[in-house]
mmCIF file with all atom_site columns, C-alpha atoms in Angstrom:
data_model
loop_
_atom_site.group_PDB
_atom_site.id
_atom_site.type_symbol
_atom_site.label_atom_id
_atom_site.label_alt_id
_atom_site.label_comp_id
_atom_site.label_asym_id
_atom_site.label_entity_id
_atom_site.label_seq_id
_atom_site.pdbx_PDB_ins_code
_atom_site.Cartn_x
_atom_site.Cartn_y
_atom_site.Cartn_z
_atom_site.occupancy
_atom_site.B_iso_or_equiv
_atom_site.pdbx_formal_charge
_atom_site.auth_seq_id
_atom_site.auth_comp_id
_atom_site.auth_asym_id
_atom_site.auth_atom_id
_atom_site.pdbx_PDB_model_num
ATOM 1   C CA . MET A 1 1   ? -10.887 -14.877 -3.264  1.00 0.00 ? 1   MET A CA 1
ATOM 2   C CA . SER A 1 2   ? -7.484  -13.152 -3.315  1.00 0.00 ? 2   SER A CA 1
ATOM 3   C CA . ALA A 1 3   ? -5.478  -12.373 -0.175  1.00 0.00 ? 3   ALA A CA 1
ATOM 4   C CA . ALA A 1 4   ? -6.165  -8.639  -0.643  1.00 0.00 ? 4   ALA A CA 1
ATOM 5   C CA . GLU A 1 5   ? -9.909  -9.308  -0.852  1.00 0.00 ? 5   GLU A CA 1
ATOM 6   C CA . ARG A 1 6   ? -9.741  -11.474 2.288   1.00 0.00 ? 6   ARG A CA 1
ATOM 7   C CA . ALA A 1 7   ? -7.857  -8.683  4.062   1.00 0.00 ? 7   ALA A CA 1
ATOM 8   C CA . ARG A 1 8   ? -10.504 -6.134  3.052   1.00 0.00 ? 8   ARG A CA 1
ATOM 9   C CA . GLU A 1 9   ? -13.319 -8.396  4.291   1.00 0.00 ? 9   GLU A CA 1
ATOM 10  C CA . GLN A 1 10  ? -11.528 -8.842  7.614   1.00 0.00 ? 10  GLN A CA 1
ATOM 11  C CA . LEU A 1 11  ? -10.866 -5.105  8.083   1.00 0.00 ? 11  LEU A CA 1
ATOM 12  C CA . VAL A 1 12  ? -14.423 -4.078  7.104   1.00 0.00 ? 12  VAL A CA 1
ATOM 13  C CA . GLY A 1 13  ? -15.518 -5.796  10.327  1.00 0.00 ? 13  GLY A CA 1
ATOM 14  C CA . TRP A 1 14  ? -13.408 -3.478  12.488  1.00 0.00 ? 14  TRP A CA 1
ATOM 15  C CA . PRO A 1 15  ? -15.693 -1.050  14.371  1.00 0.00 ? 15  PRO A CA 1
ATOM 16  C CA . ASP A 1 16  ? -13.559 2.049   13.643  1.00 0.00 ? 16  ASP A CA 1
ATOM 17  C CA . LEU A 1 17  ? -13.457 1.563   9.865   1.00 0.00 ? 17  LEU A CA 1
ATOM 18  C CA . THR A 1 18  ? -16.006 2.535   7.200   1.00 0.00 ? 18  THR A CA 1
ATOM 19  C CA . LEU A 1 19  ? -15.942 1.219   3.618   1.00 0.00 ? 19  LEU A CA 1
ATOM 20  C CA . GLY A 1 20  ? -16.114 3.698   0.737   1.00 0.00 ? 20  GLY A CA 1
ATOM 21  C CA . GLN A 1 21  ? -14.628 4.742   -2.609  1.00 0.00 ? 21  GLN A CA 1
ATOM 22  C CA . SER A 1 22  ? -10.931 5.720   -2.653  1.00 0.00 ? 22  SER A CA 1
ATOM 23  C CA . SER A 1 23  ? -10.364 9.439   -3.169  1.00 0.00 ? 23  SER A CA 1
ATOM 24  C CA . CYS A 1 24  ? -7.755  8.599   -5.817  1.00 0.00 ? 24  CYS A CA 1
ATOM 25  C CA . GLY A 1 25  ? -10.554 7.042   -7.867  1.00 0.00 ? 25  GLY A CA 1
ATOM 26  C CA . VAL A 1 26  ? -9.139  3.514   -8.009  1.00 0.00 ? 26  VAL A CA 1
ATOM 27  C CA . GLY A 1 27  ? -10.549 0.840   -5.718  1.00 0.00 ? 27  GLY A CA 1
ATOM 28  C CA . THR A 1 28  ? -12.119 1.085   -2.297  1.00 0.00 ? 28  THR A CA 1
ATOM 29  C CA . SER A 1 29  ? -11.052 2.727   0.937   1.00 0.00 ? 29  SER A CA 1
ATOM 30  C CA . LEU A 1 30  ? -11.495 2.234   4.638   1.00 0.00 ? 30  LEU A CA 1
ATOM 31  C CA . SER A 1 31  ? -11.850 5.436   6.647   1.00 0.00 ? 31  SER A CA 1
ATOM 32  C CA . SER A 1 32  ? -11.881 6.361   10.302  1.00 0.00 ? 32  SER A CA 1
ATOM 33  C CA . GLY A 1 33  ? -13.174 9.666   11.600  1.00 0.00 ? 33  GLY A CA 1
ATOM 34  C CA . GLY A 1 34  ? -13.518 10.957  8.041   1.00 0.00 ? 34  GLY A CA 1
ATOM 35  C CA . ARG A 1 35  ? -9.861  10.240  7.212   1.00 0.00 ? 35  ARG A CA 1
ATOM 36  C CA . GLU A 1 36  ? -8.939  7.571   4.674   1.00 0.00 ? 36  GLU A CA 1
ATOM 37  C CA . ILE A 1 37  ? -6.668  4.988   6.280   1.00 0.00 ? 37  ILE A CA 1
ATOM 38  C CA . VAL A 1 38  ? -6.478  2.202   3.658   1.00 0.00 ? 38  VAL A CA 1
ATOM 39  C CA . HIS A 1 39  ? -6.882  2.045   -0.121  1.00 0.00 ? 39  HIS A CA 1
ATOM 40  C CA . PHE A 1 40  ? -7.423  -1.321  -1.800  1.00 0.00 ? 40  PHE A CA 1
ATOM 41  C CA . HIS A 1 41  ? -6.297  -0.825  -5.399  1.00 0.00 ? 41  HIS A CA 1
ATOM 42  C CA . THR A 1 42  ? -6.034  -3.377  -8.183  1.00 0.00 ? 42  THR A CA 1
ATOM 43  C CA . GLY A 1 43  ? -4.667  -6.828  -7.420  1.00 0.00 ? 43  GLY A CA 1
ATOM 44  C CA . PRO A 1 44  ? -2.521  -7.060  -4.298  1.00 0.00 ? 44  PRO A CA 1
ATOM 45  C CA . GLN A 1 45  ? -1.671  -3.331  -4.085  1.00 0.00 ? 45  GLN A CA 1
ATOM 46  C CA . THR A 1 46  ? -2.915  -1.766  -0.865  1.00 0.00 ? 46  THR A CA 1
ATOM 47  C CA . ASP A 1 47  ? -1.895  1.643   0.490   1.00 0.00 ? 47  ASP A CA 1
ATOM 48  C CA . VAL A 1 48  ? -1.950  2.473   4.210   1.00 0.00 ? 48  VAL A CA 1
ATOM 49  C CA . GLN A 1 49  ? -1.733  6.039   5.526   1.00 0.00 ? 49  GLN A CA 1
ATOM 50  C CA . LEU A 1 50  ? 0.711   5.616   8.402   1.00 0.00 ? 50  LEU A CA 1
ATOM 51  C CA . THR A 1 51  ? 1.763   9.301   8.601   1.00 0.00 ? 51  THR A CA 1
ATOM 52  C CA . PRO A 1 52  ? 5.375   10.464  8.156   1.00 0.00 ? 52  PRO A CA 1
ATOM 53  C CA . ALA A 1 53  ? 6.043   10.244  11.915  1.00 0.00 ? 53  ALA A CA 1
ATOM 54  C CA . ALA A 1 54  ? 4.907   6.604   12.126  1.00 0.00 ? 54  ALA A CA 1
ATOM 55  C CA . ILE A 1 55  ? 6.922   5.710   9.028   1.00 0.00 ? 55  ILE A CA 1
ATOM 56  C CA . ALA A 1 56  ? 10.034  7.298   10.546  1.00 0.00 ? 56  ALA A CA 1
ATOM 57  C CA . ARG A 1 57  ? 9.471   5.350   13.769  1.00 0.00 ? 57  ARG A CA 1
ATOM 58  C CA . LEU A 1 58  ? 9.060   2.027   11.912  1.00 0.00 ? 58  LEU A CA 1
ATOM 59  C CA . ASP A 1 59  ? 11.478  2.762   9.060   1.00 0.00 ? 59  ASP A CA 1
ATOM 60  C CA . GLU A 1 60  ? 13.956  -0.052  9.656   1.00 0.00 ? 60  GLU A CA 1
ATOM 61  C CA . ARG A 1 61  ? 11.258  -2.716  10.101  1.00 0.00 ? 61  ARG A CA 1
ATOM 62  C CA . LEU A 1 62  ? 9.329   -1.504  7.053   1.00 0.00 ? 62  LEU A CA 1
ATOM 63  C CA . ARG A 1 63  ? 12.452  -1.661  4.887   1.00 0.00 ? 63  ARG A CA 1
ATOM 64  C CA . GLU A 1 64  ? 13.025  -5.283  5.966   1.00 0.00 ? 64  GLU A CA 1
ATOM 65  C CA . SER A 1 65  ? 9.665   -6.450  4.601   1.00 0.00 ? 65  SER A CA 1
ATOM 66  C CA . THR A 1 66  ? 9.521   -7.664  1.012   1.00 0.00 ? 66  THR A CA 1
ATOM 67  C CA . ALA A 1 67  ? 5.791   -6.840  0.940   1.00 0.00 ? 67  ALA A CA 1
ATOM 68  C CA . VAL A 1 68  ? 6.229   -3.130  1.812   1.00 0.00 ? 68  VAL A CA 1
ATOM 69  C CA . ARG A 1 69  ? 7.065   -0.317  -0.589  1.00 0.00 ? 69  ARG A CA 1
ATOM 70  C CA . LEU A 1 70  ? 8.124   3.063   0.762   1.00 0.00 ? 70  LEU A CA 1
ATOM 71  C CA . HIS A 1 71  ? 7.839   6.211   -1.320  1.00 0.00 ? 71  HIS A CA 1
ATOM 72  C CA . ALA A 1 72  ? 9.693   9.487   -0.886  1.00 0.00 ? 72  ALA A CA 1
ATOM 73  C CA . ASP A 1 73  ? 7.756   12.314  0.757   1.00 0.00 ? 73  ASP A CA 1
ATOM 74  C CA . SER A 1 74  ? 4.640   10.244  1.428   1.00 0.00 ? 74  SER A CA 1
ATOM 75  C CA . GLY A 1 75  ? 2.720   9.425   4.589   1.00 0.00 ? 75  GLY A CA 1
ATOM 76  C CA . TRP A 1 76  ? 1.418   6.316   2.817   1.00 0.00 ? 76  TRP A CA 1
ATOM 77  C CA . VAL A 1 77  ? 3.121   2.942   2.460   1.00 0.00 ? 77  VAL A CA 1
ATOM 78  C CA . THR A 1 78  ? 2.231   0.352   -0.153  1.00 0.00 ? 78  THR A CA 1
ATOM 79  C CA . VAL A 1 79  ? 1.695   -3.236  0.979   1.00 0.00 ? 79  VAL A CA 1
ATOM 80  C CA . LEU A 1 80  ? 1.474   -6.040  -1.572  1.00 0.00 ? 80  LEU A CA 1
ATOM 81  C CA . VAL A 1 81  ? -1.039  -8.406  -0.001  1.00 0.00 ? 81  VAL A CA 1
ATOM 82  C CA . GLU A 1 82  ? -0.424  -11.806 -1.569  1.00 0.00 ? 82  GLU A CA 1
ATOM 83  C CA . CYS A 1 83  ? -0.597  -14.326 1.296   1.00 0.00 ? 83  CYS A CA 1
ATOM 84  C CA . ASP A 1 84  ? -1.829  -14.801 4.880   1.00 0.00 ? 84  ASP A CA 1
ATOM 85  C CA . THR A 1 85  ? 1.384   -13.334 6.324   1.00 0.00 ? 85  THR A CA 1
ATOM 86  C CA . ASP A 1 86  ? 0.796   -10.171 4.277   1.00 0.00 ? 86  ASP A CA 1
ATOM 87  C CA . ILE A 1 87  ? -2.765  -9.993  5.657   1.00 0.00 ? 87  ILE A CA 1
ATOM 88  C CA . ASP A 1 88  ? -1.337  -10.096 9.197   1.00 0.00 ? 88  ASP A CA 1
ATOM 89  C CA . LEU A 1 89  ? 1.197   -7.386  8.304   1.00 0.00 ? 89  LEU A CA 1
ATOM 90  C CA . LEU A 1 90  ? -1.531  -5.208  6.780   1.00 0.00 ? 90  LEU A CA 1
ATOM 91  C CA . SER A 1 91  ? -3.736  -5.621  9.862   1.00 0.00 ? 91  SER A CA 1
ATOM 92  C CA . THR A 1 92  ? -0.847  -4.573  12.105  1.00 0.00 ? 92  THR A CA 1
ATOM 93  C CA . LEU A 1 93  ? -0.089  -1.525  9.950   1.00 0.00 ? 93  LEU A CA 1
ATOM 94  C CA . VAL A 1 94  ? -3.762  -0.519  9.864   1.00 0.00 ? 94  VAL A CA 1
ATOM 95  C CA . SER A 1 95  ? -3.794  -0.654  13.667  1.00 0.00 ? 95  SER A CA 1
ATOM 96  C CA . VAL A 1 96  ? -0.708  1.591   13.762  1.00 0.00 ? 96  VAL A CA 1
ATOM 97  C CA . ALA A 1 97  ? -2.313  3.893   11.178  1.00 0.00 ? 97  ALA A CA 1
ATOM 98  C CA . LEU A 1 98  ? -5.495  4.251   13.244  1.00 0.00 ? 98  LEU A CA 1
ATOM 99  C CA . GLN A 1 99  ? -3.464  5.298   16.279  1.00 0.00 ? 99  GLN A CA 1
ATOM 100 C CA . ALA A 1 100 ? -1.140  7.603   14.296  1.00 0.00 ? 100 ALA A CA 1
ATOM 101 C CA . ASN A 1 101 ? -3.977  9.334   12.459  1.00 0.00 ? 101 ASN A CA 1
ATOM 102 C CA . ALA A 1 102 ? -6.070  9.745   15.633  1.00 0.00 ? 102 ALA A CA 1
ATOM 103 C CA . ALA A 1 103 ? -3.113  11.504  17.262  1.00 0.00 ? 103 ALA A CA 1
ATOM 104 C CA . GLN A 1 104 ? -2.998  14.147  14.510  1.00 0.00 ? 104 GLN A CA 1
ATOM 105 C CA . HIS A 1 105 ? -5.328  16.968  15.486  1.00 0.00 ? 105 HIS A CA 1
ATOM 106 C CA . PRO A 1 106 ? -6.497  19.137  13.876  1.00 0.00 ? 106 PRO A CA 1
ATOM 107 C CA . THR A 1 107 ? -7.100  17.100  10.734  1.00 0.00 ? 107 THR A CA 1
ATOM 108 C CA . LEU A 1 108 ? -4.322  17.636  8.237   1.00 0.00 ? 108 LEU A CA 1
ATOM 109 C CA . VAL A 1 109 ? -4.904  18.243  4.549   1.00 0.00 ? 109 VAL A CA 1
ATOM 110 C CA . PRO A 1 110 ? -5.249  14.803  2.946   1.00 0.00 ? 110 PRO A CA 1
ATOM 111 C CA . THR A 1 111 ? -2.208  13.643  1.001   1.00 0.00 ? 111 THR A CA 1
ATOM 112 C CA . PRO A 1 112 ? -2.482  11.593  -2.180  1.00 0.00 ? 112 PRO A CA 1
ATOM 113 C CA . CYS A 1 113 ? -1.921  7.872   -1.827  1.00 0.00 ? 113 CYS A CA 1
ATOM 114 C CA . ASN A 1 114 ? 0.865   6.027   -3.616  1.00 0.00 ? 114 ASN A CA 1
ATOM 115 C CA . PHE A 1 115 ? -1.190  4.617   -6.485  1.00 0.00 ? 115 PHE A CA 1
ATOM 116 C CA . GLN A 1 116 ? 1.029   4.661   -9.606  1.00 0.00 ? 116 GLN A CA 1
ATOM 117 C CA . ARG A 1 117 ? 4.001   6.244   -7.804  1.00 0.00 ? 117 ARG A CA 1
ATOM 118 C CA . THR A 1 118 ? 7.333   4.820   -8.901  1.00 0.00 ? 118 THR A CA 1
ATOM 119 C CA . THR A 1 119 ? 9.958   5.934   -6.367  1.00 0.00 ? 119 THR A CA 1
ATOM 120 C CA . ILE A 1 120 ? 10.628  2.985   -4.090  1.00 0.00 ? 120 ILE A CA 1
ATOM 121 C CA . LEU A 1 121 ? 12.980  3.449   -1.150  1.00 0.00 ? 121 LEU A CA 1
ATOM 122 C CA . ARG A 1 122 ? 14.180  -0.103  -0.734  1.00 0.00 ? 122 ARG A CA 1
ATOM 123 C CA . PRO A 1 123 ? 17.288  -1.776  -2.145  1.00 0.00 ? 123 PRO A CA 1
ATOM 124 C CA . GLU A 1 124 ? 16.520  -3.634  -5.363  1.00 0.00 ? 124 GLU A CA 1
ATOM 125 C CA . GLY A 1 125 ? 18.272  -6.802  -4.163  1.00 0.00 ? 125 GLY A CA 1
ATOM 126 C CA . GLN A 1 126 ? 15.556  -7.459  -1.590  1.00 0.00 ? 126 GLN A CA 1
ATOM 127 C CA . GLN A 1 127 ? 12.705  -7.716  -4.085  1.00 0.00 ? 127 GLN A CA 1
ATOM 128 C CA . ARG A 1 128 ? 11.036  -11.036 -4.743  1.00 0.00 ? 128 ARG A CA 1
ATOM 129 C CA . ALA A 1 129 ? 12.147  -12.626 -8.005  1.00 0.00 ? 129 ALA A CA 1
ATOM 130 C CA . SER A 1 130 ? 8.682   -12.213 -9.558  1.00 0.00 ? 130 SER A CA 1
ATOM 131 C CA . GLU A 1 131 ? 8.293   -8.527  -8.608  1.00 0.00 ? 131 GLU A CA 1
ATOM 132 C CA . PRO A 1 132 ? 10.248  -6.963  -11.508 1.00 0.00 ? 132 PRO A CA 1
ATOM 133 C CA . ARG A 1 133 ? 8.290   -9.112  -13.981 1.00 0.00 ? 133 ARG A CA 1
ATOM 134 C CA . ARG A 1 134 ? 4.920   -8.132  -12.425 1.00 0.00 ? 134 ARG A CA 1
ATOM 135 C CA . LEU A 1 135 ? 5.964   -4.482  -12.444 1.00 0.00 ? 135 LEU A CA 1
ATOM 136 C CA . LEU A 1 136 ? 6.792   -4.626  -16.152 1.00 0.00 ? 136 LEU A CA 1
ATOM 137 C CA . ASP A 1 137 ? 3.566   -6.480  -16.940 1.00 0.00 ? 137 ASP A CA 1
ATOM 138 C CA . GLY A 1 138 ? 1.566   -3.852  -15.038 1.00 0.00 ? 138 GLY A CA 1
ATOM 139 C CA . LEU A 1 139 ? 3.271   -1.003  -16.887 1.00 0.00 ? 139 LEU A CA 1
ATOM 140 C CA . ARG A 1 140 ? 2.530   -2.697  -20.201 1.00 0.00 ? 140 ARG A CA 1
ATOM 141 C CA . ARG A 1 141 ? -1.149  -3.207  -19.298 1.00 0.00 ? 141 ARG A CA 1
ATOM 142 C CA . ARG A 1 142 ? -1.502  0.494   -18.515 1.00 0.00 ? 142 ARG A CA 1
ATOM 143 C CA . GLY A 1 143 ? 0.210   1.405   -21.805 1.00 0.00 ? 143 GLY A CA 1
ATOM 144 C CA . LEU A 1 144 ? 3.126   3.123   -20.065 1.00 0.00 ? 144 LEU A CA 1
ATOM 145 C CA . ILE A 1 145 ? 5.718   0.964   -21.804 1.00 0.00 ? 145 ILE A CA 1
ATOM 146 C CA . ARG A 1 146 ? 5.554   -1.055  -24.992 1.00 0.00 ? 146 ARG A CA 1
ATOM 147 C CA . PRO A 1 147 ? 6.540   -4.705  -25.310 1.00 0.00 ? 147 PRO A CA 1
ATOM 148 C CA . HIS A 1 148 ? 9.996   -5.275  -26.761 1.00 0.00 ? 148 HIS A CA 1
ATOM 149 C CA . HIS A 1 149 ? 9.811   -6.835  -30.207 1.00 0.00 ? 149 HIS A CA 1
ATOM 150 C CA . ALA A 1 150 ? 12.732  -8.657  -31.799 1.00 0.00 ? 150 ALA A CA 1
ATOM 151 C CA . ALA A 1 151 ? 13.925  -7.092  -35.056 1.00 0.00 ? 151 ALA A CA 1
#
C-alpha cells in the first residue's frame, strides 16, 4: 500500500470527513459539510483546499516543504505523499483546511483543484532530485510531451 493510500485510509476514519468521488473526475475526495477538502489523485498527488487566507498565513512554511506545491490563484495546495512524514504533513494540513473551510460562511463557489496545473510557486532549486524526472515521465504518460529520440 502506498503512502497516499495509507493517508487516505487514516483520514477516512476522521468523523468530520466523508469519502466520495472528486469533482474534478480523477480519484477520490474527502468532504466536510458538503465541501470537498481533499482530493486523492493518481500516485502520490493529493490536493488540499486550504483557502487563500490559510495559504497566505502559512505561506513561508509551505514554501519550505519539498512535498508541497503552491499554485497561483488557487485555494488548493498539492502535497506529494510519498512517506510517513508526508502523511503527517497531510494530516496537519487537512486539520487546518477543516478549520479554514468551516470559518467561510456562506459557502463559497467551489474552486477547481490543482490536478494537472503547471504553475508552481517554489524555487526550482528546492525540488527533490527525482521530481523533474517524475514530472517528465508523467507528462509523457499523458501524451503531453513526446520522448526525445536521437537522430
